[in-house]
Each structure stands twice: as structure tokens, then as C-alpha cells.
Coordinates of C-alpha atoms and ligand atoms in Angstrom, one line a residue:
M1 CA -68.6 30.3 -68.7
I2 CA -67.5 33.2 -70.8
V3 CA -63.9 33.8 -71.6
R4 CA -63.0 37.1 -73.2
V5 CA -59.5 38.1 -74.4
L6 CA -59.2 41.7 -73.3
G7 CA -55.6 42.1 -74.6
S8 CA -53.5 39.7 -76.6
A9 CA -50.1 41.5 -76.8
A10 CA -47.0 41.1 -74.6
G11 CA -45.5 44.1 -72.8
G12 CA -45.8 47.3 -74.8
G13 CA -48.6 46.2 -77.0
V14 CA -49.0 46.5 -80.8
P15 CA -48.2 49.2 -81.7
Q16 CA -45.7 49.9 -78.9
W17 CA -45.2 53.6 -78.2
N18 CA -41.5 53.6 -79.0
C19 CA -41.4 51.1 -81.8
G20 CA -41.4 51.7 -85.5
C21 CA -41.0 48.1 -86.7
A22 CA -43.1 46.8 -89.6
H23 CA -45.7 45.1 -87.3
C24 CA -46.2 48.3 -85.2
A25 CA -46.3 50.4 -88.3
A26 CA -48.9 48.2 -89.9
A27 CA -51.1 48.4 -86.7
R28 CA -50.7 52.2 -86.7
R29 CA -51.8 52.4 -90.4
G30 CA -54.9 50.2 -89.5
E31 CA -53.6 47.4 -91.8
A32 CA -53.3 45.0 -88.9
P33 CA -55.3 44.8 -85.7
R34 CA -54.1 46.8 -82.7
R35 CA -53.4 44.7 -79.6
S36 CA -53.4 45.8 -76.0
Q37 CA -51.4 44.2 -73.3
S38 CA -52.3 40.7 -72.3
S39 CA -55.3 40.0 -70.0
L40 CA -58.3 37.8 -70.0
A41 CA -61.7 38.1 -68.3
L42 CA -63.7 35.1 -67.2
S43 CA -67.2 34.7 -65.8
P44 CA -69.6 31.9 -65.0
D45 CA -72.7 34.0 -65.6
G46 CA -71.8 37.3 -67.3
E47 CA -72.4 39.1 -64.0
R48 CA -69.3 38.4 -61.9
W49 CA -65.9 38.7 -63.6
W50 CA -62.4 37.6 -62.7
L51 CA -59.4 38.8 -64.6
V52 CA -56.4 36.7 -65.5
N53 CA -53.6 39.3 -65.2
V54 CA -54.3 43.0 -64.9
S55 CA -52.7 44.9 -67.8
P56 CA -51.8 48.6 -67.7
D57 CA -54.3 49.0 -70.5
L58 CA -57.2 47.9 -68.1
A59 CA -59.1 51.2 -68.2
T60 CA -59.3 51.1 -72.0
Q61 CA -60.1 47.4 -72.0
I62 CA -63.1 48.1 -69.6
E63 CA -64.4 50.8 -71.8
E64 CA -64.3 48.5 -74.8
F65 CA -66.2 45.6 -73.1
A66 CA -69.5 46.7 -71.6
P67 CA -69.9 43.7 -69.1
L68 CA -66.9 45.1 -67.2
Q69 CA -68.4 48.5 -66.8
P70 CA -70.1 49.8 -63.6
R71 CA -73.8 49.0 -63.1
S72 CA -74.3 51.4 -60.2
L73 CA -73.2 54.9 -59.2
R74 CA -69.9 53.4 -58.0
G75 CA -68.8 49.8 -58.3
S76 CA -67.4 47.2 -60.6
P77 CA -68.5 43.7 -61.8
I78 CA -64.8 42.8 -61.5
V79 CA -64.6 40.7 -58.3
G80 CA -61.0 39.6 -58.4
M81 CA -57.8 38.9 -60.3
L82 CA -55.6 35.9 -60.8
L83 CA -52.0 36.8 -61.5
T84 CA -49.6 34.4 -63.3
D85 CA -46.5 36.3 -62.4
A86 CA -45.2 39.7 -61.2
N87 CA -44.3 41.3 -64.5
V88 CA -45.5 44.9 -64.7
D89 CA -47.5 44.3 -67.9
H90 CA -49.4 41.6 -65.9
L91 CA -50.2 43.5 -62.7
G92 CA -49.6 47.2 -63.6
G93 CA -53.3 47.6 -64.1
L94 CA -53.8 47.4 -60.4
A95 CA -52.6 50.9 -60.2
V96 CA -55.4 51.8 -62.6
V97 CA -58.1 50.5 -60.3
R98 CA -56.7 51.8 -57.0
Q99 CA -59.7 54.2 -56.4
T100 CA -62.0 53.3 -53.5
H101 CA -63.9 50.2 -54.2
P102 CA -66.2 49.3 -51.3
A103 CA -66.4 45.6 -52.1
G104 CA -62.7 45.3 -52.6
F105 CA -60.9 42.9 -54.9
T106 CA -59.5 39.4 -54.1
V107 CA -56.1 39.0 -55.8
Y108 CA -54.8 35.5 -56.2
S109 CA -51.1 34.7 -56.9
S110 CA -48.3 32.5 -55.8
D111 CA -46.7 33.5 -52.5
V112 CA -43.5 34.5 -54.4
V113 CA -45.5 36.9 -56.6
R114 CA -47.4 38.3 -53.7
R115 CA -44.2 39.2 -51.9
I116 CA -42.5 40.7 -54.9
A117 CA -45.5 42.7 -55.9
T118 CA -46.6 44.0 -52.6
A119 CA -43.0 45.2 -51.9
Q120 CA -43.9 47.9 -54.5
M121 CA -45.7 50.8 -53.0
A122 CA -48.3 51.0 -55.8
F123 CA -49.5 47.5 -55.2
A124 CA -49.1 47.1 -51.4
T125 CA -52.5 48.6 -50.8
F126 CA -54.1 45.5 -52.4
E127 CA -53.1 43.4 -49.4
E128 CA -55.2 45.6 -47.1
P129 CA -59.0 45.8 -46.5
P130 CA -61.3 46.0 -48.3
H131 CA -59.0 44.0 -50.6
R132 CA -57.5 40.6 -50.0
W133 CA -54.4 39.1 -51.6
L134 CA -54.2 35.4 -51.3
S135 CA -51.2 33.1 -51.9
V136 CA -52.5 30.1 -53.7
E137 CA -50.9 26.7 -54.1
E138 CA -53.9 24.4 -53.8
P139 CA -57.2 24.3 -55.8
F140 CA -59.8 26.9 -54.9
T141 CA -63.2 28.0 -56.1
L142 CA -64.6 31.3 -57.5
G143 CA -68.3 32.4 -57.3
E144 CA -69.5 29.9 -54.6
G145 CA -68.1 27.0 -56.5
A146 CA -69.2 28.1 -60.0
L147 CA -65.6 27.8 -61.1
R148 CA -62.9 25.5 -59.8
V149 CA -59.3 26.8 -60.2
T150 CA -56.1 24.8 -60.0
P151 CA -52.9 26.8 -59.8
L152 CA -49.9 25.1 -61.5
A153 CA -46.3 26.1 -60.9
V154 CA -44.7 26.3 -64.4
P155 CA -41.1 26.9 -65.3
G156 CA -40.4 30.6 -65.3
L157 CA -38.4 33.6 -64.0
T158 CA -39.2 36.4 -61.7
P159 CA -39.4 39.8 -63.5
G160 CA -36.3 41.9 -64.4
Y161 CA -37.0 44.2 -61.4
A162 CA -36.9 41.2 -59.1
G163 CA -33.7 39.7 -60.5
R164 CA -35.0 37.2 -63.1
E165 CA -34.6 34.3 -60.7
R166 CA -35.7 30.8 -61.6
T167 CA -37.8 30.2 -58.5
R168 CA -40.7 27.8 -58.0
G169 CA -43.8 30.0 -57.9
A170 CA -42.3 32.8 -60.1
V171 CA -44.9 31.8 -62.7
L172 CA -48.2 30.0 -62.4
A173 CA -50.7 28.7 -64.9
Y174 CA -54.3 28.3 -63.9
R175 CA -56.7 25.5 -64.9
V176 CA -60.3 26.7 -64.6
E177 CA -63.1 24.2 -64.7
E178 CA -66.8 24.9 -64.7
P179 CA -68.8 22.0 -63.2
A180 CA -72.1 23.2 -64.7
S181 CA -70.8 23.0 -68.3
G182 CA -68.0 20.5 -67.9
A183 CA -65.7 23.0 -69.6
S184 CA -62.0 23.3 -68.8
V185 CA -59.7 26.1 -69.8
L186 CA -56.0 26.4 -69.1
F187 CA -54.5 29.9 -68.8
A188 CA -50.7 29.7 -69.4
P189 CA -49.7 33.0 -71.0
V190 CA -46.1 32.8 -69.6
F191 CA -43.8 29.8 -69.3
A192 CA -40.1 29.1 -69.9
A193 CA -40.4 25.4 -70.8
V194 CA -43.1 22.8 -71.2
D195 CA -42.5 20.3 -68.4
Q196 CA -44.5 17.2 -67.8
T197 CA -47.0 18.9 -65.6
L198 CA -47.7 21.7 -68.1
A199 CA -47.8 19.3 -71.0
A200 CA -50.5 17.2 -69.3
A201 CA -52.4 20.3 -68.3
I202 CA -52.4 21.5 -71.9
A203 CA -53.5 18.1 -73.2
N204 CA -56.3 17.8 -70.6
A205 CA -58.0 21.2 -71.2
D206 CA -60.7 21.8 -73.8
V207 CA -59.0 25.1 -74.6
A208 CA -55.4 26.1 -73.7
F209 CA -54.2 29.7 -73.8
L210 CA -50.4 29.6 -74.3
D211 CA -47.4 31.8 -74.2
G212 CA -47.1 33.3 -77.7
S213 CA -44.5 36.0 -76.9
F214 CA -41.9 35.0 -79.4
W215 CA -41.6 32.7 -82.4
S216 CA -37.9 32.3 -82.2
D217 CA -35.3 32.9 -79.5
D218 CA -33.4 35.7 -81.3
E219 CA -36.1 37.4 -83.3
M220 CA -35.7 40.8 -81.6
E221 CA -32.0 40.8 -82.2
N222 CA -32.5 39.7 -85.9
A223 CA -35.0 42.6 -86.4
G224 CA -32.5 45.1 -84.8
L225 CA -35.0 45.8 -82.0
D226 CA -33.2 44.5 -78.9
I227 CA -30.4 42.2 -77.9
K228 CA -32.6 40.4 -75.4
H229 CA -33.4 36.8 -76.3
A230 CA -36.8 35.1 -75.6
R231 CA -35.4 32.4 -73.3
S232 CA -33.4 34.9 -71.2
L233 CA -36.7 36.7 -70.6
G234 CA -38.3 33.5 -69.4
H235 CA -40.4 32.8 -72.5
L236 CA -40.2 29.5 -74.5
P237 CA -40.3 30.4 -78.2
I238 CA -43.1 28.8 -80.2
G239 CA -41.3 27.7 -83.3
G240 CA -38.4 25.3 -83.9
A241 CA -37.6 21.8 -83.0
D242 CA -37.4 22.7 -79.3
G243 CA -40.3 25.2 -79.3
S244 CA -43.7 24.9 -77.6
L245 CA -45.5 24.0 -80.8
A246 CA -43.4 20.9 -81.2
A247 CA -43.7 20.1 -77.5
I248 CA -47.5 19.9 -77.8
A249 CA -47.7 18.4 -81.3
G250 CA -50.5 15.9 -82.0
L251 CA -53.2 17.4 -79.8
H252 CA -56.7 18.2 -81.1
N253 CA -58.0 20.5 -78.5
R254 CA -58.0 24.3 -79.0
R255 CA -54.5 25.8 -78.5
I256 CA -54.6 29.5 -78.6
Y257 CA -51.4 31.6 -78.4
T258 CA -51.6 34.9 -76.7
H259 CA -49.3 37.5 -75.1
V260 CA -47.8 38.1 -78.5
N261 CA -44.7 40.4 -78.7
N262 CA -44.6 43.0 -81.4
S263 CA -41.5 41.3 -82.9
N264 CA -43.4 38.0 -83.5
P265 CA -43.8 37.0 -87.2
L266 CA -47.2 35.5 -86.3
L267 CA -48.5 39.1 -86.4
D268 CA -48.1 38.8 -90.2
P269 CA -50.7 36.3 -91.5
A270 CA -48.6 35.8 -94.6
S271 CA -45.5 34.8 -92.8
A272 CA -44.0 31.3 -92.8
A273 CA -44.6 31.2 -89.0
S274 CA -48.3 31.8 -89.4
Q275 CA -48.5 29.1 -92.0
T276 CA -46.7 26.7 -89.7
L277 CA -49.1 27.6 -86.8
R278 CA -52.2 27.0 -89.0
E279 CA -50.8 23.6 -90.2
A280 CA -50.4 22.6 -86.5
G281 CA -54.0 23.4 -85.9
A282 CA -53.2 26.1 -83.3
E283 CA -54.6 29.6 -83.2
L284 CA -53.6 33.2 -82.5
A285 CA -55.7 35.2 -79.9
F286 CA -56.9 38.7 -80.7
D287 CA -58.4 41.5 -78.7
G288 CA -62.1 40.8 -78.3
M289 CA -61.9 37.1 -78.9
E290 CA -64.6 35.4 -76.9
L291 CA -65.4 31.8 -76.0
R292 CA -68.7 30.7 -74.5
F293 CA -69.4 27.4 -72.8
T294 CA -73.1 27.0 -72.2
S295 CA -74.3 23.5 -72.5
P296 CA -72.2 20.5 -71.5
V297 CA -69.3 20.3 -73.9
H298 CA -68.7 16.6 -73.0
A299 CA -71.9 14.8 -74.2
Ligands
ZN1 ZN1 -45.9 40.0 -70.3
ZN2 ZN1 -42.8 47.1 -83.1

């Protein structure tokens, strides 16, 4: 299995078009890496690809990663998409790939997310042939059993445009297992809390991609960027006694934070937050990060 981070930033990216903060300015000057909006691509064989979330930056992300580019006059190696939630930065890229695609895409999401998203005109077409949009609650397979996927309902909110309601199914995480290699990867780029189910899923994965939106609840307000707080947006902060890093302390698997907001001090490797993250043995994702599981990882 190949896992490729296409984008590692939260909504807006780094730099964000309307933001002149120190992190965005550093990215503009080329002193820090640019980050497109969060999405991952996964494949059992390098031929067929599934996306976890579909960012509005998808067209650029495809051009920067050759395996996602067409191999014939018209077509795409992208077979389908798994959506964690209905936020525009996680499915807005569907509008980018709306051109005729003979094979169609299979979109997977919770039923709540399917209903919220397909109520929007731009996304309704993905419920109709040649596409399919499946509501998933139980485990399913991709690529004739090459990958086994278990959707997990995690604490979270519906998007702002759908009322920010705390509803079961508003946010899913996906555990993906590859029987051939024995590898297991958890994709949880959004969650409002680490409940028992999520904590166990993080501990039981070889690699866990986690919600890295915000280091602290009030960092946007403190930086003068926005009065919104992380928790009110449905994101559990990473730092602090009640943050996600403390909730998963003591693990030795790979824990990779992604979906990083441009206010997050982790974007500065010299920050105290970055030091704390390193000491905890956790990592920060970056655009172009790639994991490969070829031989059995469990000897
Ligand atoms: Zn997002
Ligand atoms: Zn900024």
C-alpha cells in the first residue's frame, strides 16, 4: 500500500489567500513549505487510487503527483473518494473533477454527510450514474479486497453551512488495512474529542493520521486572526493537558498530525509547540509525504 499526503493544511492552506500572518508570509517568501488543503491518496498497487477527502486544490495536487495523472486520452487512475465530513475544504474538489468521467467515481461517506453534501447543487451529480455515492457504516473493501476499510464515527460537528450540529456521522475516521502487507493506517484528520473508540483505533494502527488543525483552543484569537475557537469549530486542540497529544501519550506507533491550520505554531519548527511534539514522538505531515508498505510489517 502506498499512502501519499497530497495536502497537509486545513481550510485556506498555507499561505491562505487573505492572510498576512507570520506563517503565511514565511511560506510566501519560500522560508517555510507551502501546504495545500488536506487530502491523502492511497493505493494497494500504484495503479488504482482512492482519495481520503477531496480538496479544492485537487487539480494542482494531481499535476504534482504523476501517479494520479491520466494514462489514456481521457480517464483517471482515481477510482473513488472517502469523505470524513462535509466541510468544503474536504469535498470542494469534487467540483474540480465534475467533467465527464466514463468510469465514474465511487464516493464513500456517512449518510449524514451524503445528505448534507448532495443537497448542494455542485455535488448532487455525484449521486447519479456513472458515479455512485455510498453511505457507509459497516466495513467494506476497495480494489477487490486489496484494502479493507472500517468507518468509525468520531466526535465532531457538521460544517458551518449545515449548522455545526453535533450529530453521529457528522465526522468519520477510516481504518484501512491491507491484508497482503498486514499494514493498518488510521485516517482521522478531523475530530472534536478522543473518545474510547478513537483512542483504541489510534493505538491499534501502525500509522495514525490525526487532526492537527490547532495547537491551542484560542490561538486564532491570540494572533488577532479570528475570534473563532478550535473547539467551537469541531477540532480538538493538540496541546495542553486536555489536548489530543496528552490523550494518546505513551504510544509508540507513528502518529502524524495533518490538516494544519495556518495559525498553528507547529508551522514554526523552532516553536515550543514543535519541541513538545518531537518530545512526544509525534510527527507533522507535509505535502508530498509518502509511506510505503510492501513486505509484511508484522514479522
Ligand atoms: Zn478542513
Ligand atoms: Zn496566515
